[in-house]
Each structure stands twice: as structure tokens, then as C-alpha cells.
Amino acid sequence: PNMKQYEYTPHGVCSRQITITLDDSGKIAALKFLGGCHGNLQGISALAVGQTPEELVNRLEGIDCRGKGTSCPDQLAQALKQIIQES
């Protein structure tokens, strides 16, 4: 399969890097966070597989973590918006 991998550096959150892999149909094939709340981010990653970037942006954008104005899910949405714009 023809996979595309993207790396994104999140801002304002505990995680330090998000690695997103899309399959040839444009759906999430793999998602990995470096740093952050390990269990929660593994859960988000498992739920994201098989979804389109657009579906995840709709669900995750705007989620706030403890008044930071963003969150790891929101940062994932920002990364996916960047991927959508580039493709």
C-alpha cells in the first residue's frame, strides 16, 4: 500500500510530536503521539484509525485541556487541517 507519513509539532500541550500515517484512500492508517497522557492518547489513536482527516477535525477541533485554549486532540485537528490544505 502507498502510505503517506506526516509529522507535526504540537503547540501549547504536553505531547511533543504527532506522527500521522494516511493510507492510499486518505484515511488514517496509524497515529502516534510522543509525550502527553499516554493512555488517553493511545485511545485517541485507536479510535482515529480508519477515519478520514475531515471526520476527525469535525470531532476534535476546539477541545480544550485545562484552560490552555487547546488540547492534544485539538492539536491533532490542527495537524490534520494542515494536511488537508496541502493535499
GROMACS .gro file of N, CA, C and O in nm:
model
  348
    1PRO      N    1   0.081  -0.122   0.000
    1PRO     CA    2   0.000   0.000   0.000
    1PRO      C    3   0.085   0.127   0.000
    1PRO      O    4   0.197   0.127   0.050
    2ASN      N    5   0.030   0.232  -0.054
    2ASN     CA    6   0.101   0.359  -0.067
    2ASN      C    7   0.068   0.449   0.053
    2ASN      O    8  -0.032   0.519   0.051
    3MET      N    9   0.150   0.445   0.156
    3MET     CA   10   0.126   0.521   0.278
    3MET      C   11   0.199   0.655   0.273
    3MET      O   12   0.309   0.664   0.221
    4LYS      N   13   0.136   0.757   0.330
    4LYS     CA   14   0.200   0.888   0.343
    4LYS      C   15   0.211   0.920   0.491
    4LYS      O   16   0.113   0.909   0.565
    5GLN      N   17   0.330   0.959   0.534
    5GLN     CA   18   0.352   0.989   0.675
    5GLN      C   19   0.380   1.138   0.693
    5GLN      O   20   0.452   1.198   0.614
    6TYR      N   21   0.319   1.195   0.796
    6TYR     CA   22   0.334   1.336   0.828
    6TYR      C   23   0.376   1.348   0.973
    6TYR      O   24   0.329   1.273   1.058
    7GLU      N   25   0.462   1.445   1.002
    7GLU     CA   26   0.499   1.474   1.140
    7GLU      C   27   0.460   1.617   1.172
    7GLU      O   28   0.479   1.707   1.090
    8TYR      N   29   0.405   1.636   1.290
    8TYR     CA   30   0.357   1.768   1.333
    8TYR      C   31   0.407   1.794   1.474
    8TYR      O   32   0.403   1.705   1.559
    9THR      N   33   0.454   1.915   1.498
    9THR     CA   34   0.498   1.955   1.632
    9THR      C   35   0.384   2.034   1.696
    9THR      O   36   0.352   2.144   1.652
   10PRO      N   37   0.320   1.975   1.799
   10PRO     CA   38   0.208   2.043   1.865
   10PRO      C   39   0.256   2.164   1.947
   10PRO      O   40   0.372   2.170   1.986
   11HIS      N   41   0.166   2.256   1.970
   11HIS     CA   42   0.196   2.377   2.047
   11HIS      C   43   0.099   2.390   2.165
   11HIS      O   44  -0.020   2.368   2.148
   12GLY      N   45   0.152   2.423   2.283
   12GLY     CA   46   0.068   2.451   2.399
   12GLY      C   47   0.016   2.329   2.471
   12GLY      O   48  -0.076   2.340   2.552
   13VAL      N   49   0.072   2.210   2.442
   13VAL     CA   50   0.026   2.086   2.506
   13VAL      C   51   0.147   2.004   2.552
   13VAL      O   52   0.261   2.038   2.521
   14CYS      N   53   0.119   1.896   2.623
   14CYS     CA   54   0.226   1.811   2.676
   14CYS      C   55   0.294   1.726   2.570
   14CYS      O   56   0.413   1.698   2.578
   15SER      N   57   0.217   1.680   2.471
   15SER     CA   58   0.279   1.595   2.369
   15SER      C   59   0.375   1.678   2.285
   15SER      O   60   0.354   1.797   2.261
   16ARG      N   61   0.483   1.614   2.241
   16ARG     CA   62   0.591   1.684   2.171
   16ARG      C   63   0.590   1.661   2.021
   16ARG      O   64   0.651   1.737   1.946
   17GLN      N   65   0.525   1.553   1.977
   17GLN     CA   66   0.520   1.525   1.833
   17GLN      C   67   0.400   1.436   1.804
   17GLN      O   68   0.365   1.350   1.885
   18ILE      N   69   0.339   1.459   1.687
   18ILE     CA   70   0.231   1.373   1.639
   18ILE      C   71   0.275   1.320   1.503
   18ILE      O   72   0.313   1.397   1.415
   19THR      N   73   0.272   1.187   1.487
   19THR     CA   74   0.304   1.125   1.360
   19THR      C   75   0.175   1.064   1.306
   19THR      O   76   0.111   0.982   1.371
   20ILE      N   77   0.137   1.107   1.185
   20ILE     CA   78   0.012   1.066   1.122
   20ILE      C   79   0.046   0.992   0.994
   20ILE      O   80   0.122   1.043   0.911
   21THR      N   81  -0.009   0.872   0.978
   21THR     CA   82   0.010   0.795   0.855
   21THR      C   83  -0.126   0.777   0.788
   21THR      O   84  -0.221   0.731   0.851
   22LEU      N   85  -0.132   0.819   0.660
   22LEU     CA   86  -0.255   0.804   0.581
   22LEU      C   87  -0.235   0.691   0.481
   22LEU      O   88  -0.128   0.677   0.422
   23ASP      N   89  -0.341   0.610   0.460
   23ASP     CA   90  -0.335   0.505   0.358
   23ASP      C   91  -0.366   0.565   0.222
   23ASP      O   92  -0.392   0.685   0.209
   24ASP      N   93  -0.363   0.482   0.119
   24ASP     CA   94  -0.382   0.533  -0.017
   24ASP      C   95  -0.523   0.585  -0.045
   24ASP      O   96  -0.546   0.656  -0.141
   25SER      N   97  -0.620   0.553   0.045
   25SER     CA   98  -0.754   0.609   0.029
   25SER      C   99  -0.770   0.739   0.108
   25SER      O  100  -0.878   0.798   0.110
   26GLY      N  101  -0.662   0.784   0.176
   26GLY     CA  102  -0.667   0.910   0.251
   26GLY      C  103  -0.719   0.896   0.392
   26GLY      O  104  -0.744   0.996   0.459
   27LYS      N  105  -0.736   0.774   0.441
   27LYS     CA  106  -0.782   0.752   0.579
   27LYS      C  107  -0.663   0.731   0.671
   27LYS      O  108  -0.555   0.693   0.627
   28ILE      N  109  -0.686   0.753   0.800
   28ILE     CA  110  -0.581   0.735   0.900
   28ILE      C  111  -0.546   0.586   0.909
   28ILE      O  112  -0.633   0.503   0.938
   29ALA      N  113  -0.420   0.553   0.883
   29ALA     CA  114  -0.373   0.414   0.895
   29ALA      C  115  -0.304   0.393   1.029
   29ALA      O  116  -0.310   0.285   1.087
   30ALA      N  117  -0.238   0.498   1.078
   30ALA     CA  118  -0.168   0.492   1.207
   30ALA      C  119  -0.155   0.633   1.262
   30ALA      O  120  -0.148   0.730   1.187
   31LEU      N  121  -0.152   0.642   1.394
   31LEU     CA  122  -0.141   0.771   1.461
   31LEU      C  123  -0.061   0.749   1.588
   31LEU      O  124  -0.090   0.658   1.665
   32LYS      N  125   0.042   0.832   1.608
   32LYS     CA  126   0.126   0.814   1.726
   32LYS      C  127   0.160   0.951   1.785
   32LYS      O  128   0.199   1.043   1.715
   33PHE      N  129   0.141   0.962   1.917
   33PHE     CA  130   0.179   1.082   1.991
   33PHE      C  131   0.306   1.052   2.068
   33PHE      O  132   0.320   0.944   2.126
   34LEU      N  133   0.398   1.149   2.073
   34LEU     CA  134   0.518   1.139   2.156
   34LEU      C  135   0.498   1.232   2.275
   34LEU      O  136   0.478   1.352   2.256
   35GLY      N  137   0.498   1.176   2.395
   35GLY     CA  138   0.472   1.256   2.515
   35GLY      C  139   0.322   1.269   2.537
   35GLY      O  140   0.241   1.219   2.461
   36GLY      N  141   0.285   1.337   2.645
   36GLY     CA  142   0.144   1.356   2.676
   36GLY      C  143   0.088   1.244   2.762
   36GLY      O  144   0.162   1.159   2.812
   37CYS      N  145  -0.043   1.242   2.779
   37CYS     CA  146  -0.113   1.143   2.862
   37CYS      C  147  -0.124   1.012   2.784
   37CYS      O  148  -0.213   0.995   2.702
   38HIS      N  149  -0.033   0.920   2.812
   38HIS     CA  150  -0.011   0.801   2.731
   38HIS      C  151  -0.139   0.720   2.705
   38HIS      O  152  -0.170   0.689   2.590
   39GLY      N  153  -0.213   0.687   2.809
   39GLY     CA  154  -0.333   0.605   2.791
   39GLY      C  155  -0.438   0.673   2.706
   39GLY      O  156  -0.494   0.613   2.614
   40ASN      N  157  -0.465   0.800   2.736
   40ASN     CA  158  -0.566   0.874   2.659
   40ASN      C  159  -0.526   0.886   2.512
   40ASN      O  160  -0.609   0.872   2.422
   41LEU      N  161  -0.398   0.913   2.488
   41LEU     CA  162  -0.353   0.934   2.350
   41LEU      C  163  -0.350   0.802   2.274
   41LEU      O  164  -0.376   0.801   2.153
   42GLN      N  165  -0.325   0.691   2.342
   42GLN     CA  166  -0.336   0.560   2.276
   42GLN      C  167  -0.482   0.536   2.237
   42GLN      O  168  -0.509   0.482   2.129
   43GLY      N  169  -0.573   0.575   2.324
   43GLY     CA  170  -0.716   0.559   2.295
   43GLY      C  171  -0.759   0.642   2.176
   43GLY      O  172  -0.830   0.593   2.088
   44ILE      N  173  -0.717   0.769   2.174
   44ILE     CA  174  -0.749   0.856   2.060
   44ILE      C  175  -0.693   0.795   1.932
   44ILE      O  176  -0.761   0.791   1.829
   45SER      N  177  -0.570   0.746   1.938
   45SER     CA  178  -0.506   0.688   1.820
   45SER      C  179  -0.585   0.567   1.770
   45SER      O  180  -0.608   0.553   1.650
   46ALA      N  181  -0.628   0.480   1.861
   46ALA     CA  182  -0.704   0.361   1.822
   46ALA      C  183  -0.837   0.400   1.759
   46ALA      O  184  -0.880   0.340   1.659
   47LEU      N  185  -0.904   0.502   1.813
   47LEU     CA  186  -1.032   0.546   1.758
   47LEU      C  187  -1.015   0.616   1.623
   47LEU      O  188  -1.106   0.615   1.541
   48ALA      N  189  -0.899   0.677   1.600
   48ALA     CA  190  -0.876   0.753   1.478
   48ALA      C  191  -0.854   0.664   1.356
   48ALA      O  192  -0.888   0.703   1.243
   49VAL      N  193  -0.797   0.545   1.377
   49VAL     CA  194  -0.765   0.457   1.264
   49VAL      C  195  -0.893   0.424   1.186
   49VAL      O  196  -0.995   0.390   1.244
   50GLY      N  197  -0.884   0.442   1.053
   50GLY     CA  198  -0.998   0.415   0.965
   50GLY      C  199  -1.084   0.537   0.938
   50GLY      O  200  -1.172   0.533   0.853
   51GLN      N  201  -1.059   0.647   1.010
   51GLN     CA  202  -1.136   0.770   0.991
   51GLN      C  203  -1.066   0.859   0.887
   51GLN      O  204  -0.946   0.848   0.865
   52THR      N  205  -1.142   0.950   0.828
   52THR     CA  206  -1.079   1.047   0.738
   52THR      C  207  -1.032   1.167   0.821
   52THR      O  208  -1.086   1.193   0.930
   53PRO      N  209  -0.933   1.241   0.771
   53PRO     CA  210  -0.890   1.362   0.841
   53PRO      C  211  -1.006   1.458   0.868
   53PRO      O  212  -1.018   1.514   0.976
   54GLU      N  213  -1.097   1.472   0.771
   54GLU     CA  214  -1.211   1.564   0.786
   54GLU      C  215  -1.301   1.523   0.902
   54GLU      O  216  -1.346   1.607   0.979
   55GLU      N  217  -1.327   1.391   0.914
   55GLU     CA  218  -1.411   1.342   1.024
   55GLU      C  219  -1.349   1.376   1.158
   55GLU      O  220  -1.417   1.418   1.251
   56LEU      N  221  -1.218   1.357   1.169
   56LEU     CA  222  -1.151   1.383   1.296
   56LEU      C  223  -1.147   1.532   1.328
   56LEU      O  224  -1.166   1.571   1.443
   57VAL      N  225  -1.124   1.616   1.228
   57VAL     CA  226  -1.124   1.761   1.251
   57VAL      C  227  -1.260   1.802   1.306
   57VAL      O  228  -1.269   1.876   1.405
   58ASN      N  229  -1.368   1.751   1.245
   58ASN     CA  230  -1.503   1.786   1.291
   58ASN      C  231  -1.527   1.746   1.435
   58ASN      O  232  -1.598   1.816   1.508
   59ARG      N  233  -1.471   1.635   1.477
   59ARG     CA  234  -1.495   1.585   1.613
   59ARG      C  235  -1.402   1.645   1.717
   59ARG      O  236  -1.440   1.658   1.834
   60LEU      N  237  -1.278   1.677   1.679
   60LEU     CA  238  -1.174   1.709   1.778
   60LEU      C  239  -1.138   1.857   1.788
   60LEU      O  240  -1.088   1.901   1.892
   61GLU      N  241  -1.162   1.934   1.682
   61GLU     CA  242  -1.122   2.074   1.684
   61GLU      C  243  -1.196   2.150   1.793
   61GLU      O  244  -1.315   2.134   1.812
   62GLY      N  245  -1.121   2.229   1.869
   62GLY     CA  246  -1.180   2.314   1.972
   62GLY      C  247  -1.185   2.251   2.111
   62GLY      O  248  -1.225   2.317   2.206
   63ILE      N  249  -1.144   2.124   2.124
   63ILE     CA  250  -1.140   2.063   2.258
   63ILE      C  251  -1.032   2.133   2.339
   63ILE      O  252  -0.921   2.154   2.292
   64ASP      N  253  -1.066   2.171   2.461
   64ASP     CA  254  -0.974   2.246   2.548
   64ASP      C  255  -0.927   2.157   2.663
   64ASP      O  256  -1.003   2.080   2.719
   65CYS      N  257  -0.800   2.171   2.698
   65CYS     CA  258  -0.743   2.098   2.812
   65CYS      C  259  -0.704   2.197   2.921
   65CYS      O  260  -0.611   2.275   2.904
   66ARG      N  261  -0.780   2.197   3.029
   66ARG     CA  262  -0.748   2.276   3.148
   66ARG      C  263  -0.722   2.424   3.118
   66ARG      O  264  -0.625   2.482   3.170
   67GLY      N  265  -0.802   2.484   3.034
   67GLY     CA  266  -0.791   2.627   3.007
   67GLY      C  267  -0.671   2.667   2.924
   67GLY      O  268  -0.635   2.784   2.917
   68LYS      N  269  -0.609   2.571   2.855
   68LYS     CA  270  -0.491   2.601   2.772
   68LYS      C  271  -0.531   2.665   2.639
   68LYS      O  272  -0.446   2.715   2.567
   69GLY      N  273  -0.660   2.657   2.605
   69GLY     CA  274  -0.705   2.707   2.475
   69GLY      C  275  -0.684   2.605   2.364
   69GLY      O  276  -0.717   2.630   2.249
   70THR      N  277  -0.627   2.492   2.398
   70THR     CA  278  -0.606   2.383   2.302
   70THR      C  279  -0.594   2.254   2.383
   70THR      O  280  -0.611   2.254   2.504
   71SER      N  281  -0.566   2.145   2.314
   71SER     CA  282  -0.551   2.014   2.377
   71SER      C  283  -0.479   1.925   2.277
   71SER      O  284  -0.463   1.962   2.161
   72CYS      N  285  -0.440   1.806   2.320
   72CYS     CA  286  -0.380   1.712   2.224
   72CYS      C  287  -0.477   1.678   2.111
   72CYS      O  288  -0.437   1.680   1.995
   73PRO      N  289  -0.607   1.651   2.141
   73PRO     CA  290  -0.700   1.626   2.030
   73PRO      C  291  -0.714   1.748   1.937
   73PRO      O  292  -0.718   1.733   1.815
   74ASP      N  293  -0.717   1.869   1.994
   74ASP     CA  294  -0.727   1.989   1.913
   74ASP      C  295  -0.601   2.007   1.828
   74ASP      O  296  -0.608   2.045   1.711
   75GLN      N  297  -0.485   1.977   1.884
   75GLN     CA  298  -0.360   1.986   1.808
   75GLN      C  299  -0.358   1.884   1.694
   75GLN      O  300  -0.310   1.913   1.585
   76LEU      N  301  -0.414   1.766   1.719
   76LEU     CA  302  -0.428   1.667   1.611
   76LEU      C  303  -0.516   1.725   1.501
   76LEU      O  304  -0.484   1.714   1.382
   77ALA      N  305  -0.626   1.791   1.539
   77ALA     CA  306  -0.714   1.853   1.439
   77ALA      C  307  -0.639   1.959   1.359
   77ALA      O  308  -0.655   1.968   1.237
   78GLN      N  309  -0.555   2.039   1.426
   78GLN     CA  310  -0.477   2.141   1.355
   78GLN      C  311  -0.379   2.077   1.257
   78GLN      O  312  -0.362   2.125   1.144
   79ALA      N  313  -0.315   1.967   1.298
   79ALA     CA  314  -0.223   1.895   1.211
   79ALA      C  315  -0.298   1.842   1.088
   79ALA      O  316  -0.250   1.854   0.974
   80LEU      N  317  -0.416   1.785   1.111
   80LEU     CA  318  -0.494   1.730   1.001
   80LEU      C  319  -0.544   1.838   0.907
   80LEU      O  320  -0.548   1.819   0.785
   81LYS      N  321  -0.580   1.955   0.960
   81LYS     CA  322  -0.621   2.067   0.875
   81LYS      C  323  -0.507   2.107   0.781
   81LYS      O  324  -0.529   2.137   0.664
   82GLN      N  325  -0.384   2.106   0.835
   82GLN     CA  326  -0.266   2.139   0.754
   82GLN      C  327  -0.248   2.035   0.642
   82GLN      O  328  -0.222   2.072   0.527
   83ILE      N  329  -0.267   1.908   0.675
   83ILE     CA  330  -0.255   1.801   0.575
   83ILE      C  331  -0.363   1.818   0.468
   83ILE      O  332  -0.336   1.806   0.348
   84ILE      N  333  -0.487   1.848   0.509
   84ILE     CA  334  -0.598   1.866   0.415
   84ILE      C  335  -0.566   1.982   0.320
   84ILE      O  336  -0.587   1.971   0.198
   85GLN      N  337  -0.515   2.092   0.373
   85GLN     CA  338  -0.483   2.209   0.291
   85GLN      C  339  -0.372   2.178   0.190
   85GLN      O  340  -0.373   2.229   0.079
   86GLU      N  341  -0.274   2.095   0.232
   86GLU     CA  342  -0.161   2.064   0.144
   86GLU      C  343  -0.197   1.967   0.032
   86GLU      O  344  -0.128   1.960  -0.068
   87SER      N  345  -0.305   1.888   0.052
   87SER     CA  346  -0.336   1.787  -0.050
   87SER      C  347  -0.448   1.830  -0.143
   87SER      O  348  -0.497   1.936  -0.144
   0.00000   0.00000   0.00000
